[in-house]
Amino acid sequence: MPSFLILNGPNLNLLGTRQPEVYGRTTLADIERMCTDHAVKIGVSVTFAQSNHEGVMIDHIHAARGVHDGIILNAGAYTHTSIALMDAIASVELPAIELHLSNVHAREEFRHKSYISKVCVGIICGFGAYGYVLSMDAMKVRVSD
Ligand code: DQA
């Protein structure tokens, strides 16, 4: 059974109360439940993680090698700043999907730049919490190729 790491970056632990007009009212715990339910439906297994720390996120990515078949990554603001996360994804040679709840391209200019995109097989953004489910479906297709 394919196994995915779903990794969330800084401030995403505050989903539900953080700028709900931008990110919605769904909490990260709700999203995790959605993902574990969807995993059963599509026959994959998921490990869900969140960290506010860049180095801890990198450790999660390194640990995914040989354990998971793909990484779904909402790196939060580190998307726009982190060469280290980009290098970590490139180093583990696992397919990764860049995910955002909001449509980052319809927002401030600084959110249009992503270091992560360069090393990801695709990007899903703008569909709120549903983007997690979309990413799982997309990753399942990618790893079944
Ligand atoms: C985000 C978009 C980022 O620009 C922002 O810094 C976040 C959340 C999203 O899911 O829409 O923290 O990744």
CSV table of N, CA and C and ligand atoms in Angstrom, one decimal, residues 10-12 15 18 22-23 74-80 99-104 107 110-111 132, ligand 1:
chain,number,residue,atom,x,y,z
A,10,PRO,N,5.0,26.1,9.4
A,10,PRO,CA,4.7,27.1,10.5
A,10,PRO,C,3.4,27.7,10.5
A,11,ASN,N,2.8,27.8,11.6
A,11,ASN,CA,1.5,28.5,11.9
A,11,ASN,C,0.3,27.7,11.4
A,12,LEU,N,0.5,26.6,10.8
A,12,LEU,CA,-0.6,25.8,10.4
A,12,LEU,C,-1.3,25.1,11.5
A,15,LEU,N,-4.6,26.7,12.4
A,15,LEU,CA,-5.8,26.7,11.4
A,15,LEU,C,-7.1,26.6,12.2
A,18,ARG,N,-6.8,31.1,12.8
A,18,ARG,CA,-5.8,32.0,12.1
A,18,ARG,C,-6.5,32.5,10.8
A,22,VAL,N,-9.0,33.9,5.2
A,22,VAL,CA,-8.1,33.5,4.2
A,22,VAL,C,-8.0,31.9,4.2
A,23,TYR,N,-7.9,31.4,5.4
A,23,TYR,CA,-7.6,29.9,5.5
A,23,TYR,C,-8.8,29.0,5.9
A,74,ASN,N,2.8,21.2,2.8
A,74,ASN,CA,2.4,22.6,2.9
A,74,ASN,C,3.4,23.3,3.8
A,75,ALA,N,4.4,23.9,3.2
A,75,ALA,CA,5.5,24.5,3.9
A,75,ALA,C,5.2,25.8,4.5
A,76,GLY,N,4.0,26.3,4.4
A,76,GLY,CA,3.6,27.6,4.9
A,76,GLY,C,4.6,28.7,4.3
A,77,ALA,N,5.0,29.7,5.2
A,77,ALA,CA,5.8,30.7,4.7
A,77,ALA,C,7.2,30.3,4.3
A,78,TYR,N,7.7,29.1,4.8
A,78,TYR,CA,9.0,28.6,4.3
A,78,TYR,C,9.0,28.3,2.8
A,79,THR,N,7.9,28.1,2.3
A,79,THR,CA,7.8,28.0,0.8
A,79,THR,C,8.5,29.1,0.1
A,80,HIS,N,8.4,30.3,0.6
A,80,HIS,CA,8.8,31.5,-0.1
A,80,HIS,C,10.3,31.9,0.3
A,99,LEU,N,1.6,22.1,-1.6
A,99,LEU,CA,0.2,22.4,-1.3
A,99,LEU,C,0.0,23.7,-0.5
A,100,HIS,N,-1.0,24.4,-0.9
A,100,HIS,CA,-1.4,25.6,-0.1
A,100,HIS,C,-2.9,25.6,0.0
A,101,LEU,N,-3.4,26.0,1.1
A,101,LEU,CA,-4.9,26.2,1.3
A,101,LEU,C,-5.3,27.4,0.4
A,102,SER,N,-4.6,28.5,0.5
A,102,SER,CA,-5.0,29.7,-0.3
A,102,SER,C,-4.4,29.7,-1.7
A,103,ASN,N,-4.9,30.5,-2.5
A,103,ASN,CA,-4.3,30.7,-3.8
A,103,ASN,C,-3.2,31.7,-3.7
A,104,VAL,N,-2.0,31.2,-3.5
A,104,VAL,CA,-0.9,32.1,-3.2
A,104,VAL,C,-0.7,33.1,-4.4
A,107,ARG,N,-2.5,36.5,-4.1
A,107,ARG,CA,-2.2,37.2,-2.9
A,107,ARG,C,-0.9,38.1,-3.1
A,110,PHE,N,5.1,38.6,-2.6
A,110,PHE,CA,6.1,37.8,-2.0
A,110,PHE,C,5.7,36.3,-1.9
A,111,ARG,N,4.4,36.1,-2.0
A,111,ARG,CA,3.9,34.7,-2.0
A,111,ARG,C,3.9,34.0,-3.4
A,132,TYR,N,-6.0,19.0,0.4
A,132,TYR,CA,-5.3,17.9,1.0
A,132,TYR,C,-5.8,16.6,0.4
B,1,DQA,C1,0.0,28.8,3.0
B,1,DQA,C2,0.4,30.1,2.1
B,1,DQA,C3,1.6,30.7,2.6
B,1,DQA,O1,2.0,31.8,1.9
B,1,DQA,C4,1.5,31.1,4.1
B,1,DQA,O2,2.7,31.7,4.6
B,1,DQA,C5,1.0,30.1,4.9
B,1,DQA,C6,-0.1,29.2,4.5
B,1,DQA,C7,-1.4,28.3,2.6
B,1,DQA,O3,-1.6,27.1,2.9
B,1,DQA,O4,-2.2,28.9,1.9
B,1,DQA,O5,1.4,29.9,6.1
B,1,DQA,O6,1.0,27.8,2.8
